[in-house]
PDB file of C-alpha atoms in Angstrom:
ATOM      1  CA  UNK A  84     -25.556   4.149 -19.877  1.00  0.00           C
ATOM      2  CA  UNK A  85     -26.088   3.833 -23.257  1.00  0.00           C
ATOM      3  CA  UNK A  86     -22.315   4.759 -24.472  1.00  0.00           C
ATOM      4  CA  UNK A  87     -21.794   1.920 -21.966  1.00  0.00           C
ATOM      5  CA  UNK A  88     -23.635  -0.723 -24.451  1.00  0.00           C
ATOM      6  CA  UNK A  89     -22.376   0.215 -27.552  1.00  0.00           C
ATOM      7  CA  UNK A  90     -18.540  -0.069 -26.467  1.00  0.00           C
ATOM      8  CA  UNK A  91     -16.502  -3.316 -25.604  1.00  0.00           C
ATOM      9  CA  UNK A  92     -13.698  -1.793 -24.614  1.00  0.00           C
ATOM     10  CA  UNK A  93     -13.957   1.756 -22.328  1.00  0.00           C
ATOM     11  CA  UNK A  94     -10.850   3.406 -22.104  1.00  0.00           C
ATOM     12  CA  UNK A  95     -10.439   6.281 -18.754  1.00  0.00           C
ATOM     13  CA  UNK A  96      -6.889   8.377 -18.098  1.00  0.00           C
ATOM     14  CA  UNK A  97      -7.314   9.116 -14.533  1.00  0.00           C
ATOM     15  CA  UNK A  98     -10.712   8.982 -13.730  1.00  0.00           C
ATOM     16  CA  UNK A  99     -10.645   9.766 -10.803  1.00  0.00           C
ATOM     17  CA  UNK A 100      -8.428  13.055 -10.705  1.00  0.00           C
ATOM     18  CA  UNK A 101      -9.616  16.115  -9.264  1.00  0.00           C
ATOM     19  CA  UNK A 102     -12.768  15.004  -7.526  1.00  0.00           C
ATOM     20  CA  UNK A 103     -14.052  13.929  -3.826  1.00  0.00           C
ATOM     21  CA  UNK A 104     -13.741  10.820  -2.202  1.00  0.00           C
ATOM     22  CA  UNK A 105     -17.247   9.665  -1.064  1.00  0.00           C
ATOM     23  CA  UNK A 106     -18.229  10.417  -4.942  1.00  0.00           C
ATOM     24  CA  UNK A 107     -14.863   9.183  -6.326  1.00  0.00           C
ATOM     25  CA  UNK A 108     -16.666   5.671  -4.264  1.00  0.00           C
ATOM     26  CA  UNK A 109     -19.282   5.389  -6.164  1.00  0.00           C
ATOM     27  CA  UNK A 110     -18.028   5.963  -9.503  1.00  0.00           C
ATOM     28  CA  UNK A 111     -15.765   3.006  -9.082  1.00  0.00           C
ATOM     29  CA  UNK A 112     -18.746   0.774  -7.621  1.00  0.00           C
ATOM     30  CA  UNK A 113     -20.397   2.294  -9.731  1.00  0.00           C
ATOM     31  CA  UNK A 114     -18.007   1.057 -12.888  1.00  0.00           C
ATOM     32  CA  UNK A 115     -17.030  -2.447 -11.204  1.00  0.00           C
ATOM     33  CA  UNK A 116     -21.789  -2.783 -11.851  1.00  0.00           C
ATOM     34  CA  UNK A 117     -21.401  -1.973 -14.907  1.00  0.00           C
ATOM     35  CA  UNK A 118     -18.452  -4.248 -16.469  1.00  0.00           C
ATOM     36  CA  UNK A 119     -20.120  -7.367 -14.002  1.00  0.00           C
ATOM     37  CA  UNK A 120     -23.341  -6.752 -16.233  1.00  0.00           C
ATOM     38  CA  UNK A 121     -22.316  -5.510 -19.120  1.00  0.00           C
ATOM     39  CA  UNK A 122     -19.043  -7.744 -19.909  1.00  0.00           C
ATOM     40  CA  UNK A 123     -17.694  -4.302 -20.697  1.00  0.00           C
ATOM     41  CA  UNK A 124     -13.870  -4.243 -20.616  1.00  0.00           C
ATOM     42  CA  UNK A 125     -11.494  -0.966 -18.894  1.00  0.00           C
ATOM     43  CA  UNK A 126      -8.281   0.333 -19.576  1.00  0.00           C
ATOM     44  CA  UNK A 127      -7.797   3.042 -16.455  1.00  0.00           C
ATOM     45  CA  UNK A 128      -4.389   4.468 -16.663  1.00  0.00           C
ATOM     46  CA  UNK A 129      -4.280   5.918 -12.789  1.00  0.00           C
ATOM     47  CA  UNK A 130      -1.671   7.527 -10.698  1.00  0.00           C
ATOM     48  CA  UNK A 131      -3.499   6.134  -7.728  1.00  0.00           C
ATOM     49  CA  UNK A 132      -2.914   2.916  -6.474  1.00  0.00           C
ATOM     50  CA  UNK A 133      -6.325   2.436  -4.827  1.00  0.00           C
ATOM     51  CA  UNK A 134      -7.577   2.515  -8.825  1.00  0.00           C
ATOM     52  CA  UNK A 135      -5.841  -0.363  -9.925  1.00  0.00           C
ATOM     53  CA  UNK A 136      -6.047  -2.178  -6.591  1.00  0.00           C
ATOM     54  CA  UNK A 137      -9.204  -2.005  -6.079  1.00  0.00           C
ATOM     55  CA  UNK A 138     -11.336  -1.593  -9.812  1.00  0.00           C
ATOM     56  CA  UNK A 139      -9.053  -4.228 -11.460  1.00  0.00           C
ATOM     57  CA  UNK A 140      -8.631  -8.130 -12.467  1.00  0.00           C
ATOM     58  CA  UNK A 141      -5.291  -7.758 -13.908  1.00  0.00           C
ATOM     59  CA  UNK A 142      -2.759  -4.953 -13.108  1.00  0.00           C
ATOM     60  CA  UNK A 143      -0.291  -4.116 -15.703  1.00  0.00           C
ATOM     61  CA  UNK A 144       2.740  -2.295 -13.347  1.00  0.00           C
ATOM     62  CA  UNK A 145       4.525  -0.083 -16.451  1.00  0.00           C
ATOM     63  CA  UNK A 146       7.842   1.827 -14.987  1.00  0.00           C
ATOM     64  CA  UNK A 147       9.243   4.265 -17.809  1.00  0.00           C
ATOM     65  CA  UNK A 148       6.924   2.440 -20.697  1.00  0.00           C
ATOM     66  CA  UNK A 149       7.459  -1.065 -20.023  1.00  0.00           C
ATOM     67  CA  UNK A 150       5.841  -3.981 -18.270  1.00  0.00           C
ATOM     68  CA  UNK A 151       7.701  -5.062 -15.086  1.00  0.00           C
ATOM     69  CA  UNK A 152       5.350  -7.075 -13.807  1.00  0.00           C
ATOM     70  CA  UNK A 153       1.344  -7.769 -14.538  1.00  0.00           C
ATOM     71  CA  UNK A 154      -1.339 -10.471 -12.555  1.00  0.00           C
ATOM     72  CA  UNK A 155      -3.752 -10.129 -10.079  1.00  0.00           C
ATOM     73  CA  UNK A 156      -3.885  -6.757  -8.045  1.00  0.00           C
ATOM     74  CA  UNK A 157      -3.465  -8.961  -4.390  1.00  0.00           C
ATOM     75  CA  UNK A 158      -0.877 -11.128  -6.228  1.00  0.00           C
ATOM     76  CA  UNK A 159       1.018  -7.871  -7.254  1.00  0.00           C
ATOM     77  CA  UNK A 160       0.411  -6.340  -3.830  1.00  0.00           C
ATOM     78  CA  UNK A 161       1.657  -9.114  -1.750  1.00  0.00           C
ATOM     79  CA  UNK A 162       3.965 -10.485  -3.825  1.00  0.00           C
ATOM     80  CA  UNK A 163       5.982  -7.500  -6.189  1.00  0.00           C
ATOM     81  CA  UNK A 164       8.563  -8.746  -7.807  1.00  0.00           C
ATOM     82  CA  UNK A 165      11.017  -5.704  -8.065  1.00  0.00           C
ATOM     83  CA  UNK A 166      11.239  -2.529  -5.821  1.00  0.00           C
ATOM     84  CA  UNK A 167       9.134  -0.335  -8.291  1.00  0.00           C
ATOM     85  CA  UNK A 168       5.902  -2.929  -7.884  1.00  0.00           C
ATOM     86  CA  UNK A 169       5.861  -2.173  -3.775  1.00  0.00           C
ATOM     87  CA  UNK A 170       6.629   1.658  -4.414  1.00  0.00           C
ATOM     88  CA  UNK A 171       3.886   1.926  -6.923  1.00  0.00           C
ATOM     89  CA  UNK A 172       1.261   0.604  -5.180  1.00  0.00           C
ATOM     90  CA  UNK A 173       1.663   0.840  -1.052  1.00  0.00           C
ATOM     91  CA  UNK A 174       3.205   3.267   1.019  1.00  0.00           C
ATOM     92  CA  UNK A 175       6.463   0.654   1.661  1.00  0.00           C
ATOM     93  CA  UNK A 176       9.639  -0.024   4.203  1.00  0.00           C
ATOM     94  CA  UNK A 177      12.315  -0.915   2.453  1.00  0.00           C
ATOM     95  CA  UNK A 178      15.531  -1.862   4.256  1.00  0.00           C
ATOM     96  CA  UNK A 179      18.826  -3.198   3.044  1.00  0.00           C
ATOM     97  CA  UNK A 180      20.107  -6.533   4.734  1.00  0.00           C
ATOM     98  CA  UNK A 181      21.680  -4.945   7.819  1.00  0.00           C
ATOM     99  CA  UNK A 182      18.757  -2.740   7.995  1.00  0.00           C
ATOM    100  CA  UNK A 183      16.956  -5.830   7.699  1.00  0.00           C
ATOM    101  CA  UNK A 184      18.871  -7.895   9.986  1.00  0.00           C
ATOM    102  CA  UNK A 185      18.185  -5.054  12.779  1.00  0.00           C
ATOM    103  CA  UNK A 186      14.567  -6.178  12.977  1.00  0.00           C
ATOM    104  CA  UNK A 187      15.228  -9.534  13.072  1.00  0.00           C
ATOM    105  CA  UNK A 188      14.076 -10.779  10.111  1.00  0.00           C
ATOM    106  CA  UNK A 189      17.362 -12.354   8.074  1.00  0.00           C
ATOM    107  CA  UNK A 190      17.155 -11.948   4.207  1.00  0.00           C
ATOM    108  CA  UNK A 191      19.706 -11.852   1.368  1.00  0.00           C
ATOM    109  CA  UNK A 192      18.605  -8.776  -0.481  1.00  0.00           C
ATOM    110  CA  UNK A 193      17.153  -5.649   0.325  1.00  0.00           C
ATOM    111  CA  UNK A 194      13.404  -6.296   1.690  1.00  0.00           C
ATOM    112  CA  UNK A 195       9.817  -4.376   1.627  1.00  0.00           C
ATOM    113  CA  UNK A 196       7.308  -4.418   4.354  1.00  0.00           C
ATOM    114  CA  UNK A 197       4.268  -2.742   4.275  1.00  0.00           C
ATOM    115  CA  UNK A 198       3.075  -1.014   7.002  1.00  0.00           C
ATOM    116  CA  UNK A 199       0.536  -2.409   8.876  1.00  0.00           C
ATOM    117  CA  UNK A 200       2.788  -5.523   7.829  1.00  0.00           C
ATOM    118  CA  UNK A 201       4.377  -5.002  11.159  1.00  0.00           C
ATOM    119  CA  UNK A 202       2.874  -4.414  14.628  1.00  0.00           C
ATOM    120  CA  UNK A 203       4.025  -2.174  17.598  1.00  0.00           C
ATOM    121  CA  UNK A 204       2.970  -2.584  21.780  1.00  0.00           C
ATOM    122  CA  UNK A 205       3.941  -0.437  24.265  1.00  0.00           C
ATOM    123  CA  UNK A 206       7.172  -1.589  26.084  1.00  0.00           C
ATOM    124  CA  UNK A 207       9.493  -0.034  29.138  1.00  0.00           C
ATOM    125  CA  UNK A 208      13.049  -1.676  27.022  1.00  0.00           C
ATOM    126  CA  UNK A 209      15.652   1.034  26.468  1.00  0.00           C
ATOM    127  CA  UNK A 210      16.745  -0.787  22.908  1.00  0.00           C
ATOM    128  CA  UNK A 211      12.875  -0.890  21.736  1.00  0.00           C
ATOM    129  CA  UNK A 212      11.503   1.804  18.708  1.00  0.00           C
ATOM    130  CA  UNK A 213      10.576   5.497  20.227  1.00  0.00           C
ATOM    131  CA  UNK A 214       7.143   6.784  18.565  1.00  0.00           C
ATOM    132  CA  UNK A 215       8.145  10.058  16.634  1.00  0.00           C
ATOM    133  CA  UNK A 216       4.676  10.691  15.125  1.00  0.00           C
ATOM    134  CA  UNK A 217       1.740   9.656  15.167  1.00  0.00           C
ATOM    135  CA  UNK A 218      -0.869  10.608  12.130  1.00  0.00           C
ATOM    136  CA  UNK A 219      -4.836   9.835  12.872  1.00  0.00           C
ATOM    137  CA  UNK A 220      -6.200   9.039   9.402  1.00  0.00           C
ATOM    138  CA  UNK A 221      -9.459   7.396  10.701  1.00  0.00           C
ATOM    139  CA  UNK A 222     -10.032   4.237  10.875  1.00  0.00           C
ATOM    140  CA  UNK A 223      -6.187   3.855  12.258  1.00  0.00           C
ATOM    141  CA  UNK A 224      -3.422   5.712  12.833  1.00  0.00           C
ATOM    142  CA  UNK A 225      -0.073   5.925  10.962  1.00  0.00           C
ATOM    143  CA  UNK A 226       2.528   5.305  13.779  1.00  0.00           C
ATOM    144  CA  UNK A 227       6.482   6.687  12.765  1.00  0.00           C
ATOM    145  CA  UNK A 228       8.886   4.995  14.263  1.00  0.00           C
ATOM    146  CA  UNK A 229      12.365   5.274  15.318  1.00  0.00           C
ATOM    147  CA  UNK A 230      15.653   3.281  16.165  1.00  0.00           C
ATOM    148  CA  UNK A 231      19.448   3.674  15.598  1.00  0.00           C
ATOM    149  CA  UNK A 232      18.628   5.210  12.540  1.00  0.00           C
ATOM    150  CA  UNK A 233      16.052   3.098  11.275  1.00  0.00           C
ATOM    151  CA  UNK A 234      12.694   5.301  11.010  1.00  0.00           C
ATOM    152  CA  UNK A 235       9.739   2.555   9.980  1.00  0.00           C
ATOM    153  CA  UNK A 236       5.940   3.710   9.453  1.00  0.00           C
ATOM    154  CA  UNK A 237       3.822   1.482  10.793  1.00  0.00           C
ATOM    155  CA  UNK A 238      -0.029   1.375  10.751  1.00  0.00           C
ATOM    156  CA  UNK A 239      -2.264   0.134  13.636  1.00  0.00           C
ATOM    157  CA  UNK A 240      -6.250   0.121  14.159  1.00  0.00           C
ATOM    158  CA  UNK A 241      -6.774   0.580  18.316  1.00  0.00           C
ATOM    159  CA  UNK A 242      -6.596   5.109  17.086  1.00  0.00           C
ATOM    160  CA  UNK A 243      -5.291   6.829  20.172  1.00  0.00           C
ATOM    161  CA  UNK A 244      -2.714   4.053  21.656  1.00  0.00           C
ATOM    162  CA  UNK A 245       0.038   5.729  20.619  1.00  0.00           C
ATOM    163  CA  UNK A 246       1.531   9.082  21.548  1.00  0.00           C
ATOM    164  CA  UNK A 247       4.895  10.518  20.863  1.00  0.00           C
ATOM    165  CA  UNK A 248       7.961   9.597  22.873  1.00  0.00           C
ATOM    166  CA  UNK A 249       6.849   6.802  23.518  1.00  0.00           C
ATOM    167  CA  UNK A 250       8.597   3.281  23.761  1.00  0.00           C
ATOM    168  CA  UNK A 251       7.994   0.363  21.279  1.00  0.00           C
ATOM    169  CA  UNK A 252       8.230  -3.297  20.877  1.00  0.00           C
ATOM    170  CA  UNK A 253       7.801  -4.455  16.566  1.00  0.00           C
ATOM    171  CA  UNK A 254       7.074  -6.996  15.367  1.00  0.00           C
ATOM    172  CA  UNK A 255       7.603  -7.863  11.315  1.00  0.00           C
ATOM    173  CA  UNK A 256       4.643  -9.926  10.967  1.00  0.00           C
ATOM    174  CA  UNK A 257       5.452 -10.204   6.578  1.00  0.00           C
ATOM    175  CA  UNK A 258       8.176  -8.577   4.321  1.00  0.00           C
ATOM    176  CA  UNK A 259       9.288  -9.336   0.827  1.00  0.00           C
ATOM    177  CA  UNK A 260      12.641 -10.102  -0.287  1.00  0.00           C
ATOM    178  CA  UNK A 261      14.068  -8.706  -3.862  1.00  0.00           C
ATOM    179  CA  UNK A 262      17.169  -9.941  -4.988  1.00  0.00           C
TER     180      UNK A 262
END
């Protein structure tokens, strides 16, 4: 704390790499509290999107040394202006206009759909998606589904609801379109 109180800006380059999840979460919380109580500014460099999304008031996304988008983390995540931002901030599914149409999404350009922007439910229809993999993640399952050359990953909060081979209907709740 003595060091932090004597500076105005702190540069942190990959401060959370090689740290276990529990300690990483505590350090993030401690840094946020230091910023809140002291007014200190932090420039954080990280390849982990969780660092920027959870800590930043203002996020700057660089690609090959060039700023490609900046702003509020929530706005950047929900409305990335370019595909690179969606790739950096989340595990988005990227689809062409033809693939989007197969999901009932009309788009003039490519789209991105984050796994949490889709819902799946069991189906008896032969035209539905097939579950090809289920990965338990603790607080959710990551479910990989496939139909007619299209593979998507979806987050499902009801862990254990699906197994390999199940047939499911897919509902797209939200998507982002790119020109």
